[in-house]
PDB file of C-alpha atoms and ligand atoms in Angstrom:
ATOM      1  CA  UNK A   5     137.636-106.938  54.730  1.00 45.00           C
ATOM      2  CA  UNK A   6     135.832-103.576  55.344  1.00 48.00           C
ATOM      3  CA  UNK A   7     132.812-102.751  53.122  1.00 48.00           C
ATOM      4  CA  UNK A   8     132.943-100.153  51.066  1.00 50.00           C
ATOM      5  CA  UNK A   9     130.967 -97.284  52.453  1.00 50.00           C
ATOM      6  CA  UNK A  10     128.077 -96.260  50.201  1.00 62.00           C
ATOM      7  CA  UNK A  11     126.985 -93.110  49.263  1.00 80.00           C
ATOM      8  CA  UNK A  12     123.007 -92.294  49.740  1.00 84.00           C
ATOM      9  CA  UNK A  13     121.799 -91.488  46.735  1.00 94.00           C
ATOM     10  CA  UNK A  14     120.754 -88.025  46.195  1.00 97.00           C
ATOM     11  CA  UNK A  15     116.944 -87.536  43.999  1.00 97.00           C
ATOM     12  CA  UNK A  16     117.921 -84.256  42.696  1.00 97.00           C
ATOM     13  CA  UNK A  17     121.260 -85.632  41.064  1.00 96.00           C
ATOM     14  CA  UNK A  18     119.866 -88.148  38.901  1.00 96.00           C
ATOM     15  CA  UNK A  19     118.851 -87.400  35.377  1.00 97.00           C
ATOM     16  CA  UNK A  20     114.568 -88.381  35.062  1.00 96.00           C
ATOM     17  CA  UNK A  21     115.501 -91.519  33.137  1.00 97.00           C
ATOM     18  CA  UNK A  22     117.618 -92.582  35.865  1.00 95.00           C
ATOM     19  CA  UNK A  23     114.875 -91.800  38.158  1.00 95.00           C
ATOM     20  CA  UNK A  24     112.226 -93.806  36.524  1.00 94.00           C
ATOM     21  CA  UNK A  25     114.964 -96.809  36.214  1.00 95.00           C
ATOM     22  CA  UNK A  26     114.919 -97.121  39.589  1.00 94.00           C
ATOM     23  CA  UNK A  27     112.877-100.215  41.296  1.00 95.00           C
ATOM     24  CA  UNK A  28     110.387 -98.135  43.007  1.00 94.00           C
ATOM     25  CA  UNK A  29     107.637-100.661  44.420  1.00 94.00           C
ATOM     26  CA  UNK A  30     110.834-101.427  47.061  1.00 95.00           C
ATOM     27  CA  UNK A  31     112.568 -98.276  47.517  1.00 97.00           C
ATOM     28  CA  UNK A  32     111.909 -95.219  50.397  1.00 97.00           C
ATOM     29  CA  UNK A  33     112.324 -91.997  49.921  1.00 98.00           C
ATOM     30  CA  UNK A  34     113.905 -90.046  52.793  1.00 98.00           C
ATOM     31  CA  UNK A  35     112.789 -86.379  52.820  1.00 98.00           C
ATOM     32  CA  UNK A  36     115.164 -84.143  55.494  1.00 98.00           C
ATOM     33  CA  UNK A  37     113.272 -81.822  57.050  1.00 97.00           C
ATOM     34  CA  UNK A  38     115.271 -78.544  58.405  1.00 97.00           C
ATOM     35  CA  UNK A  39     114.149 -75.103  59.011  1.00 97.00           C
ATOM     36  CA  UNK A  40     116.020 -71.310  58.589  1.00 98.00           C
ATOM     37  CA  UNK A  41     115.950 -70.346  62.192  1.00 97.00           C
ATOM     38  CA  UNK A  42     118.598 -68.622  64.689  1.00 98.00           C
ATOM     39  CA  UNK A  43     120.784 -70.933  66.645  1.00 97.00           C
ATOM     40  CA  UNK A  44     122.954 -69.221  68.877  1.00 98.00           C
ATOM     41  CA  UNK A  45     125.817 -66.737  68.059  1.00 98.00           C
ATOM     42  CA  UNK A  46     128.194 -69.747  66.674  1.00 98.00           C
ATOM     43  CA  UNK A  47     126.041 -71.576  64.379  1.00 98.00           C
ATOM     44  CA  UNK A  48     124.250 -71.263  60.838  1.00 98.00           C
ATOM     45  CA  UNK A  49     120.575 -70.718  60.066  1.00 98.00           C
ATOM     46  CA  UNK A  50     120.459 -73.651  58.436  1.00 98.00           C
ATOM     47  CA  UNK A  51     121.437 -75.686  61.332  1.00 98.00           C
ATOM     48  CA  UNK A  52     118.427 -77.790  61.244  1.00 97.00           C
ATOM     49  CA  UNK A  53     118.950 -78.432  57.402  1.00 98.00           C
ATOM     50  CA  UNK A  54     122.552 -79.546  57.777  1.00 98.00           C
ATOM     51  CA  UNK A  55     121.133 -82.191  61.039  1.00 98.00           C
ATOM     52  CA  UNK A  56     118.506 -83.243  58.550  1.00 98.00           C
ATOM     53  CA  UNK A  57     120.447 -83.961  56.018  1.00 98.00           C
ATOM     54  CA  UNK A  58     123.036 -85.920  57.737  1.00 97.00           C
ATOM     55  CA  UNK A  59     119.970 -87.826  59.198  1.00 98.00           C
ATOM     56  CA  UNK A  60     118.846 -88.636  55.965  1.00 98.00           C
ATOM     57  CA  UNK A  61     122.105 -89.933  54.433  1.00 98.00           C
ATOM     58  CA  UNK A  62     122.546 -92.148  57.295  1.00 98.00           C
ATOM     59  CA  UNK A  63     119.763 -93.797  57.184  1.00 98.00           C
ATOM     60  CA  UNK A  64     119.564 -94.533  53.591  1.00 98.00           C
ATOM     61  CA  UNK A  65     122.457 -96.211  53.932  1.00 97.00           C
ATOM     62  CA  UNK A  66     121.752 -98.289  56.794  1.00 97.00           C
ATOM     63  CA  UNK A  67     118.408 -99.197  54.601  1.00 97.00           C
ATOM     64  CA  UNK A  68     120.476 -99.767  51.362  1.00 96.00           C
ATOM     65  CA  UNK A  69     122.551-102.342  53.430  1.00 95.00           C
ATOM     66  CA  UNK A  70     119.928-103.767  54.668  1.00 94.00           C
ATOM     67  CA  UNK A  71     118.333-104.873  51.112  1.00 95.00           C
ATOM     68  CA  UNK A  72     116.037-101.730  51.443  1.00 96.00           C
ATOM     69  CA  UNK A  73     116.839 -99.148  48.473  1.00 96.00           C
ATOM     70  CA  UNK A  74     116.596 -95.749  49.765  1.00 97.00           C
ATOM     71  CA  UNK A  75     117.110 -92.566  47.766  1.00 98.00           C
ATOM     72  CA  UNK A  76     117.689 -88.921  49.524  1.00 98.00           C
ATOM     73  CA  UNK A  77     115.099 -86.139  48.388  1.00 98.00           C
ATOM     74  CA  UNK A  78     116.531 -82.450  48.672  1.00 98.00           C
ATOM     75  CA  UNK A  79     116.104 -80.844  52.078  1.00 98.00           C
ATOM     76  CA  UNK A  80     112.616 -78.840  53.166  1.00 98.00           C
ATOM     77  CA  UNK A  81     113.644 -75.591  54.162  1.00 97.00           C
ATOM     78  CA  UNK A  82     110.994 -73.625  55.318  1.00 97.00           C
ATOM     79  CA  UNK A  83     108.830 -74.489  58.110  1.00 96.00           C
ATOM     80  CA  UNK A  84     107.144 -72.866  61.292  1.00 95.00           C
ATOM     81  CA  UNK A  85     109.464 -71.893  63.534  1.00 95.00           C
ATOM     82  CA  UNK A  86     107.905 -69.627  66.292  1.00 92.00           C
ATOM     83  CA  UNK A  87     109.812 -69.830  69.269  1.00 94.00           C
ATOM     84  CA  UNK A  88     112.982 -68.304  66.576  1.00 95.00           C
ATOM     85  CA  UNK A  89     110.873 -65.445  64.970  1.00 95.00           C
ATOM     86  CA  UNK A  90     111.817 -62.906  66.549  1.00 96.00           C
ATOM     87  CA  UNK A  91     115.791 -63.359  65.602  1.00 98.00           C
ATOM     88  CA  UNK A  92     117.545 -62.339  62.587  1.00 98.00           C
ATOM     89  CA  UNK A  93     116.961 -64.486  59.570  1.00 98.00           C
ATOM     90  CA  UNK A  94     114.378 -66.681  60.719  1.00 98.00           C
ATOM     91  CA  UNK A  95     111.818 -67.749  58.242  1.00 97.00           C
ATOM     92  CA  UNK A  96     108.504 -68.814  59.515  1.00 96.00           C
ATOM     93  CA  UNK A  97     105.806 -69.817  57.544  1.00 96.00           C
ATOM     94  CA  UNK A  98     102.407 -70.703  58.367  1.00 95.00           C
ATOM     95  CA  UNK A  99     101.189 -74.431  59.722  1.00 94.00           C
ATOM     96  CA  UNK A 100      98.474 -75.062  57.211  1.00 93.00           C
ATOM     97  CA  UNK A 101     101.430 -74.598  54.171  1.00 95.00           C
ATOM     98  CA  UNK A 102     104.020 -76.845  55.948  1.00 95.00           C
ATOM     99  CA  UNK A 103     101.190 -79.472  55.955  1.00 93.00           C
ATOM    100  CA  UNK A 104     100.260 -78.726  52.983  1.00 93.00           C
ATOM    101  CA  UNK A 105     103.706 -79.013  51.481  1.00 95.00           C
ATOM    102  CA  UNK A 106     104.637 -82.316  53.388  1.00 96.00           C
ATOM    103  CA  UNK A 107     100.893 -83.610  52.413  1.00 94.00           C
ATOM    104  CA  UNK A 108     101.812 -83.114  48.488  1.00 95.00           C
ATOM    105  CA  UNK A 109     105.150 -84.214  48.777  1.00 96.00           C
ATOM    106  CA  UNK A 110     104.189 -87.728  50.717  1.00 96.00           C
ATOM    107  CA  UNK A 111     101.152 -87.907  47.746  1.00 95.00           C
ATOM    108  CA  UNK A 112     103.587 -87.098  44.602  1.00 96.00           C
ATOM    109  CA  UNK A 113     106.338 -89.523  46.252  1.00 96.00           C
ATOM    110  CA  UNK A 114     103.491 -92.367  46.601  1.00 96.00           C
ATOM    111  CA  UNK A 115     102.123 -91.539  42.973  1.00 96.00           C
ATOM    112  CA  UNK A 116     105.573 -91.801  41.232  1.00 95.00           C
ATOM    113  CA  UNK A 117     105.526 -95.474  42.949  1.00 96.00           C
ATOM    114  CA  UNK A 118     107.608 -95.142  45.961  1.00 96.00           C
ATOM    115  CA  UNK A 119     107.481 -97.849  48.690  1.00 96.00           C
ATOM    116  CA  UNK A 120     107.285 -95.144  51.171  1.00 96.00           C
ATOM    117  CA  UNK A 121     108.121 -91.711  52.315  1.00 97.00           C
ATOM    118  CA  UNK A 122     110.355 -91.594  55.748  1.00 98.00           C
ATOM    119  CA  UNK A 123     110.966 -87.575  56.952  1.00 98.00           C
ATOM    120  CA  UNK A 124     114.136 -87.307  58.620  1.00 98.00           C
ATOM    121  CA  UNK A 125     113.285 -84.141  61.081  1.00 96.00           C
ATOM    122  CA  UNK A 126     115.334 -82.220  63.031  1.00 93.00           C
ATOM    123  CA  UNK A 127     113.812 -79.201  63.649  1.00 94.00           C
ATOM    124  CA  UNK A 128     111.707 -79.563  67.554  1.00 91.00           C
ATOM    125  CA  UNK A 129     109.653 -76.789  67.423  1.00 90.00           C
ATOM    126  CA  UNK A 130     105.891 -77.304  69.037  1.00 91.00           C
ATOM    127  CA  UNK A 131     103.946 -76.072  66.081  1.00 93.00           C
ATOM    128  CA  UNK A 132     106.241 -77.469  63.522  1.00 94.00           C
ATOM    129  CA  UNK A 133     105.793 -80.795  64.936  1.00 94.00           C
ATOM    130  CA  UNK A 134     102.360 -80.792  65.243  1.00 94.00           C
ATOM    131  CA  UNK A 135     102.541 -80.016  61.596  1.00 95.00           C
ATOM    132  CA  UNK A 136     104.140 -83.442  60.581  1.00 95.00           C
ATOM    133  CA  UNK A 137     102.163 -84.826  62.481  1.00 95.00           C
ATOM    134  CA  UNK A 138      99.003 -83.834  60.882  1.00 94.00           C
ATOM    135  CA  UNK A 139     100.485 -84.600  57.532  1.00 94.00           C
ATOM    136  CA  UNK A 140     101.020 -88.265  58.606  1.00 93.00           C
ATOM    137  CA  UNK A 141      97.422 -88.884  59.775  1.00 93.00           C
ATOM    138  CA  UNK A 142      95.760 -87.583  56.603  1.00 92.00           C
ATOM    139  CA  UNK A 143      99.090 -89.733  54.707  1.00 93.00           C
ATOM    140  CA  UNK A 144      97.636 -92.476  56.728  1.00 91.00           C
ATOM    141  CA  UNK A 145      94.074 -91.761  55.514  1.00 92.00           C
ATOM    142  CA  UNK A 146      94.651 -91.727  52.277  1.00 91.00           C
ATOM    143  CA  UNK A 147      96.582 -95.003  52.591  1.00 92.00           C
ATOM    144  CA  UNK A 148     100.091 -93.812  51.807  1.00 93.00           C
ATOM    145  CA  UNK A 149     103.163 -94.979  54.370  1.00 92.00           C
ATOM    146  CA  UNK A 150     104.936 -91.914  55.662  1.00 96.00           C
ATOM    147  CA  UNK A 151     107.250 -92.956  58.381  1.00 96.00           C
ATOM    148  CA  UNK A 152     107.749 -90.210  61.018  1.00 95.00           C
ATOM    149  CA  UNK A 153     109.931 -91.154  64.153  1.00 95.00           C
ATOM    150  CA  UNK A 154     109.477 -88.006  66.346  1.00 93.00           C
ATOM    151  CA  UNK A 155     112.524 -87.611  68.322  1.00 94.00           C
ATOM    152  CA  UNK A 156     110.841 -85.737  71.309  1.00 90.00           C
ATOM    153  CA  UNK A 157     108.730 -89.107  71.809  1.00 88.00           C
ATOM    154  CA  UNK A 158     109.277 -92.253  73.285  1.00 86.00           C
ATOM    155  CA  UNK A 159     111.606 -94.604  72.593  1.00 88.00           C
ATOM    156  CA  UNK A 160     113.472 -92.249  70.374  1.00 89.00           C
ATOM    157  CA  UNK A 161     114.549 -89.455  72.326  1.00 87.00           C
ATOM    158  CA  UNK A 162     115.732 -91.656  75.168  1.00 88.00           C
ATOM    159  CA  UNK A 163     118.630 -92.691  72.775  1.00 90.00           C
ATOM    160  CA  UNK A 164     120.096 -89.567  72.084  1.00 92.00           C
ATOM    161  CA  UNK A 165     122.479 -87.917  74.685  1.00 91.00           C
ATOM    162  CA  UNK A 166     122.098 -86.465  78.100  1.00 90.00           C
ATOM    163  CA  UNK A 167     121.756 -82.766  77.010  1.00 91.00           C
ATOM    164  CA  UNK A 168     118.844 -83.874  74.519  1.00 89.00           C
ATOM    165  CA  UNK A 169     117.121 -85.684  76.844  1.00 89.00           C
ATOM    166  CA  UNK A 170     117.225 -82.600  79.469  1.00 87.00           C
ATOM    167  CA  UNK A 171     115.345 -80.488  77.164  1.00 87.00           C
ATOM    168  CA  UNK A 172     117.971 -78.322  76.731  1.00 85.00           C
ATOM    169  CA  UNK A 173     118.050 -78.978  72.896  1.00 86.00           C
ATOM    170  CA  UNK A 174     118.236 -76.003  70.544  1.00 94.00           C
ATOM    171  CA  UNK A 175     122.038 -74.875  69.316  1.00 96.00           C
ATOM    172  CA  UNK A 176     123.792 -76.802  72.158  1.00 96.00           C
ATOM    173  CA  UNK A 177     126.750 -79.465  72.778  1.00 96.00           C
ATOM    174  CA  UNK A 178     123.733 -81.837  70.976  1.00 96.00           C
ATOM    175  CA  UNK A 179     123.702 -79.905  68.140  1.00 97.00           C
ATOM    176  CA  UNK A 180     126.546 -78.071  67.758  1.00 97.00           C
ATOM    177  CA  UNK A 181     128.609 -80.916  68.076  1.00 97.00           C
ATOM    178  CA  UNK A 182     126.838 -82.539  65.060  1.00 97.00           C
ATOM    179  CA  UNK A 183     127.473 -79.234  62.817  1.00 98.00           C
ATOM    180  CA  UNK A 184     131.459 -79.775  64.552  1.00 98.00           C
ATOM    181  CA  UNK A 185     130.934 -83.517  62.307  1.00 98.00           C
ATOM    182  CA  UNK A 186     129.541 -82.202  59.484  1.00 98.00           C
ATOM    183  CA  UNK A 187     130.241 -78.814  58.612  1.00 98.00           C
ATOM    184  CA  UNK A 188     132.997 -77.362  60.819  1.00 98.00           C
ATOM    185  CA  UNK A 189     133.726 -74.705  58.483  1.00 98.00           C
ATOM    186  CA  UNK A 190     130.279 -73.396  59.541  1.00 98.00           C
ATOM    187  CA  UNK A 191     130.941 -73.024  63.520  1.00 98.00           C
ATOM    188  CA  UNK A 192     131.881 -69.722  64.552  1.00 98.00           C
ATOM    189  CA  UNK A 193     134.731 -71.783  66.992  1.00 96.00           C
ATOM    190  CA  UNK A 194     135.679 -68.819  68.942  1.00 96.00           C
ATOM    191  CA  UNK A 195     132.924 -67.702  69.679  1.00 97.00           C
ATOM    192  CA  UNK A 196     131.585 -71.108  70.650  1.00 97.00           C
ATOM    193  CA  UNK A 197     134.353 -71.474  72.926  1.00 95.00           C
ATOM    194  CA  UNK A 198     133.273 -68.635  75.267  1.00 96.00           C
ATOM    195  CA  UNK A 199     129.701 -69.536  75.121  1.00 97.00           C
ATOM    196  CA  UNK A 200     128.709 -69.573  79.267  1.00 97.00           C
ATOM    197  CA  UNK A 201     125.888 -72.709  79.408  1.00 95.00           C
ATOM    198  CA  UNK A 202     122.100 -72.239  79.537  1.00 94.00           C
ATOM    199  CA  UNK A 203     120.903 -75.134  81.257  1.00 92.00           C
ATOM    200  CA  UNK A 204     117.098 -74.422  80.563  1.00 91.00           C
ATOM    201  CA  UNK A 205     114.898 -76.890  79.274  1.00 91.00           C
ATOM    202  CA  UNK A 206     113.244 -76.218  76.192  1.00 90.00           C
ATOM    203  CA  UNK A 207     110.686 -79.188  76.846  1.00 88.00           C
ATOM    204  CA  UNK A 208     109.459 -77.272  80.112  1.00 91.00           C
ATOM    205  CA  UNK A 209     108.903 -74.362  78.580  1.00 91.00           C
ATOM    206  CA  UNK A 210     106.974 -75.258  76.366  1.00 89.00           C
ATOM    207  CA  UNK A 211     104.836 -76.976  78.732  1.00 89.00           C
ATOM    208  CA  UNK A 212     104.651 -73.925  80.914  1.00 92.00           C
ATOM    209  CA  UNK A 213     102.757 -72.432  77.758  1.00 91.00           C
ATOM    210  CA  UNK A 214     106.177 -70.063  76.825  1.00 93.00           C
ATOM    211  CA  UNK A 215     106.136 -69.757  72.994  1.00 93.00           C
ATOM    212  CA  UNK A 216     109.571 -67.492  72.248  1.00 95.00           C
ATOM    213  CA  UNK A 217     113.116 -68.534  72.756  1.00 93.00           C
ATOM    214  CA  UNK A 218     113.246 -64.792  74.991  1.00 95.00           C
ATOM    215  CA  UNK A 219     110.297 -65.981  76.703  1.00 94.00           C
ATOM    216  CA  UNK A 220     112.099 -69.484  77.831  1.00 93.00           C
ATOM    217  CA  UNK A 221     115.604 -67.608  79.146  1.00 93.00           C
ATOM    218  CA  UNK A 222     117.360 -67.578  75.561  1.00 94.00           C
ATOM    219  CA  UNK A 223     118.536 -64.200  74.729  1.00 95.00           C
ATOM    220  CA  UNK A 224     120.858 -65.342  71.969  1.00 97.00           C
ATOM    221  CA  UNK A 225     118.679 -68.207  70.484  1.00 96.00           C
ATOM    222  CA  UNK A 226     120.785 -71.050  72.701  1.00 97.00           C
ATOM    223  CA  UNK A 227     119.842 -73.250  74.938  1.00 95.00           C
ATOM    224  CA  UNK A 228     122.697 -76.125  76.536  1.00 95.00           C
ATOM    225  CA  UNK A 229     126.817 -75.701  76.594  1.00 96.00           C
ATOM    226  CA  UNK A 230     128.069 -75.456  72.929  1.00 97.00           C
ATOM    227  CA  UNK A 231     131.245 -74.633  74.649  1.00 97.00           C
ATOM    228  CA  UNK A 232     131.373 -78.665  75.809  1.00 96.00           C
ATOM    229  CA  UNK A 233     130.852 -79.875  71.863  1.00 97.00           C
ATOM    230  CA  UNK A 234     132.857 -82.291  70.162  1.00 97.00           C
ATOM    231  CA  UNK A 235     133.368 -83.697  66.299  1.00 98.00           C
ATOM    232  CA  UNK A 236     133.276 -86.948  67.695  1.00 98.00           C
ATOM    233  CA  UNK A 237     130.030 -86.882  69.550  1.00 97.00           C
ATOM    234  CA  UNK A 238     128.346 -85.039  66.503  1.00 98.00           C
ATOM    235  CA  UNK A 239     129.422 -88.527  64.378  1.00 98.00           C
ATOM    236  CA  UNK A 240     127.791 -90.629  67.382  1.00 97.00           C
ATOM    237  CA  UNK A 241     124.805 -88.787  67.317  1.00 97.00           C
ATOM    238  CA  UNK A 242     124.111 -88.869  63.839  1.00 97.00           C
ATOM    239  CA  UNK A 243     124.784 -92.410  63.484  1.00 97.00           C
ATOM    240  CA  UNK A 244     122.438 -92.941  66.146  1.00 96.00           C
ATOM    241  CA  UNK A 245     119.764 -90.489  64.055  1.00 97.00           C
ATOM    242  CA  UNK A 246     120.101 -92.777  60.791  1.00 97.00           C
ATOM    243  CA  UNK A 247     119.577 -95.539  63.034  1.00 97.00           C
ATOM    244  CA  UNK A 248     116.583 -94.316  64.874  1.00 97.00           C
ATOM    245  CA  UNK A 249     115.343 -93.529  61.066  1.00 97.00           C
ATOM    246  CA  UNK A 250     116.437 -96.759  59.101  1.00 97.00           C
ATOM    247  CA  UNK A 251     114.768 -98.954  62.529  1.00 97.00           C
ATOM    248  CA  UNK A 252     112.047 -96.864  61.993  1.00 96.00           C
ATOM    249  CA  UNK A 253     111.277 -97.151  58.552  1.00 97.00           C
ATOM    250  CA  UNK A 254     111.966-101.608  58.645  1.00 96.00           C
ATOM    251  CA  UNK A 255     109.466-101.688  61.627  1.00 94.00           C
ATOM    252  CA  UNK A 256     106.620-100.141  59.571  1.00 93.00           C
ATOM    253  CA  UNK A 257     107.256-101.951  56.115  1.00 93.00           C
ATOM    254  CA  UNK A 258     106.983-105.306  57.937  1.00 91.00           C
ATOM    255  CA  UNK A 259     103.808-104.164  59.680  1.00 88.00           C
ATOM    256  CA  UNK A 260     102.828-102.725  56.553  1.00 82.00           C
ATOM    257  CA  UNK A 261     103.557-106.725  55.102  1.00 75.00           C
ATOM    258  CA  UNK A 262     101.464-108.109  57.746  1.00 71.00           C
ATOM    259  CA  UNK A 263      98.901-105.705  56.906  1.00 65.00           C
ATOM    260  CA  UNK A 264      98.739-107.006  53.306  1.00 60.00           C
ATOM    261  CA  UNK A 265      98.976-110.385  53.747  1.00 58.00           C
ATOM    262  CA  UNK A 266      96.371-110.338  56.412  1.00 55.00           C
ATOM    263  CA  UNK A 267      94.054-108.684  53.516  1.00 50.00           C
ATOM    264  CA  UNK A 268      95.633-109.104  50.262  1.00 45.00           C
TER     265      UNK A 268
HETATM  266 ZN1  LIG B  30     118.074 -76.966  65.760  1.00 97.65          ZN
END
């Protein structure tokens, strides 16, 4: 007999009494991380939010099956997102307030009790990045678990498909296809369709010091072939994502475990 799926549950949708009812000493809380930034012609803003998101739920339920309770916390929005800026509807806010923001969040989560905070990112930007990962050495400092599997590091990014792993990463078959899973109603499809491929890596430019999407031969904020994107290969990839997340998060409770038993 098949399982029945279950449904992550959502923070923001439970009443405060249900909140405090749950068993917090053993559950994670899974903040997505997105950002409001151009992706291509054929694809929302919000791209990065809906990715996040879907990250998010996966891997709270991979946890929840795996006798780790895991609830969802509602999407972070706003972030740095240079290399968009100068497109139409970005938001980009300053470094020291996303770590700021992810800093209070990972101390309110751990005050209220929580196990742990794991961020489900999807948004690859240099500065952004660097941003997390500031907030999860002072997390660290002030002895508070926030899980952080960066997907542009090893081993995660080498699990996630050939277009990722070029570099090419930003609004293409990766991502679009995963917005083709979860929100089709979002794709612009026919303009997608005609999209001609720019096969420039993202990762190189940024090493050659570029900091714009113009700057790193993306005139309409798209990097990769969103014309080669498929529904099916979105549901792959975000599978994968919650997995990458939920193997994430087990690998750092049980060092966490050691940790404590080592000096209770
Ligand atoms: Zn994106």
């Amino acid at each position: 007999m098949i399982p029945e799926a279950r449904e992550a549950r959502q923070l923001a949708e439970m009443t405060w009494e249900e909140a405090r009812d749950i068993d917090r000493g053993r559950t994670v809380a899974v903040l997505p991380v997105g950002a409001i930034e151009a992706h291509g012609p054929h694809l929302p803003l919000a791209t990065d939010c809906l990715i996040a998101e879907a990250m998010a739920r996966e891997a709270a339920e991979r946890l929840d099956e795996r006798g780790i309770p895991a609830v969802v916390l509602p999407v972070l929005p706003y972030t740095r997102a240079g290399f968009a800026s100068g497109f139409s509807g970005t938001i980009s806010v300053s470094p020291s307030a996303v770590a700021a923001i992810v800093g209070d969040i990972a101390r309110s989560v751990n005050g209220q009790g929580f196990r742990a905070l794991a961020i489900a990112n999807a948004h690859l930007d240099p500065e952004h990045l660097a941003c997390l990962h500031a907030a999860r050495e002072t997390a660290a400092e002030d002895g508070i678990e926030l899980v952080f599997p960066d997907l542009t590091q090893r081993p995660w990014g080498g699990r996630l498909t050939e277009e990722f792993r070029s570099g090419a990463c930003h609004a293409g078959q990766y991502e679009t296809s995963i917005v083709l899973a979860e929100r089709p109603d979002l794709v612009r499809d026919d303009v997608r369709a005609a999209l001609p491929a720019v096969p420039r890596s993202l990762t190189a430019a940024i090493r050659e010091g570029l900091r714009t999407f113009e700057e790193a031969g993306g005139p309409r904020a798209y990097f990769g072939d969103p014309a080669a994107a498929t529904a099916e290969e979105g549901a792959r990839t975000v599978r994968t994502l919650g997995e990458i997340l939920a193997e994430a998060v087990e690998a750092r409770l049980a060092a966490a475990g050691t940790r404590n038993l080592e000096s209770p």
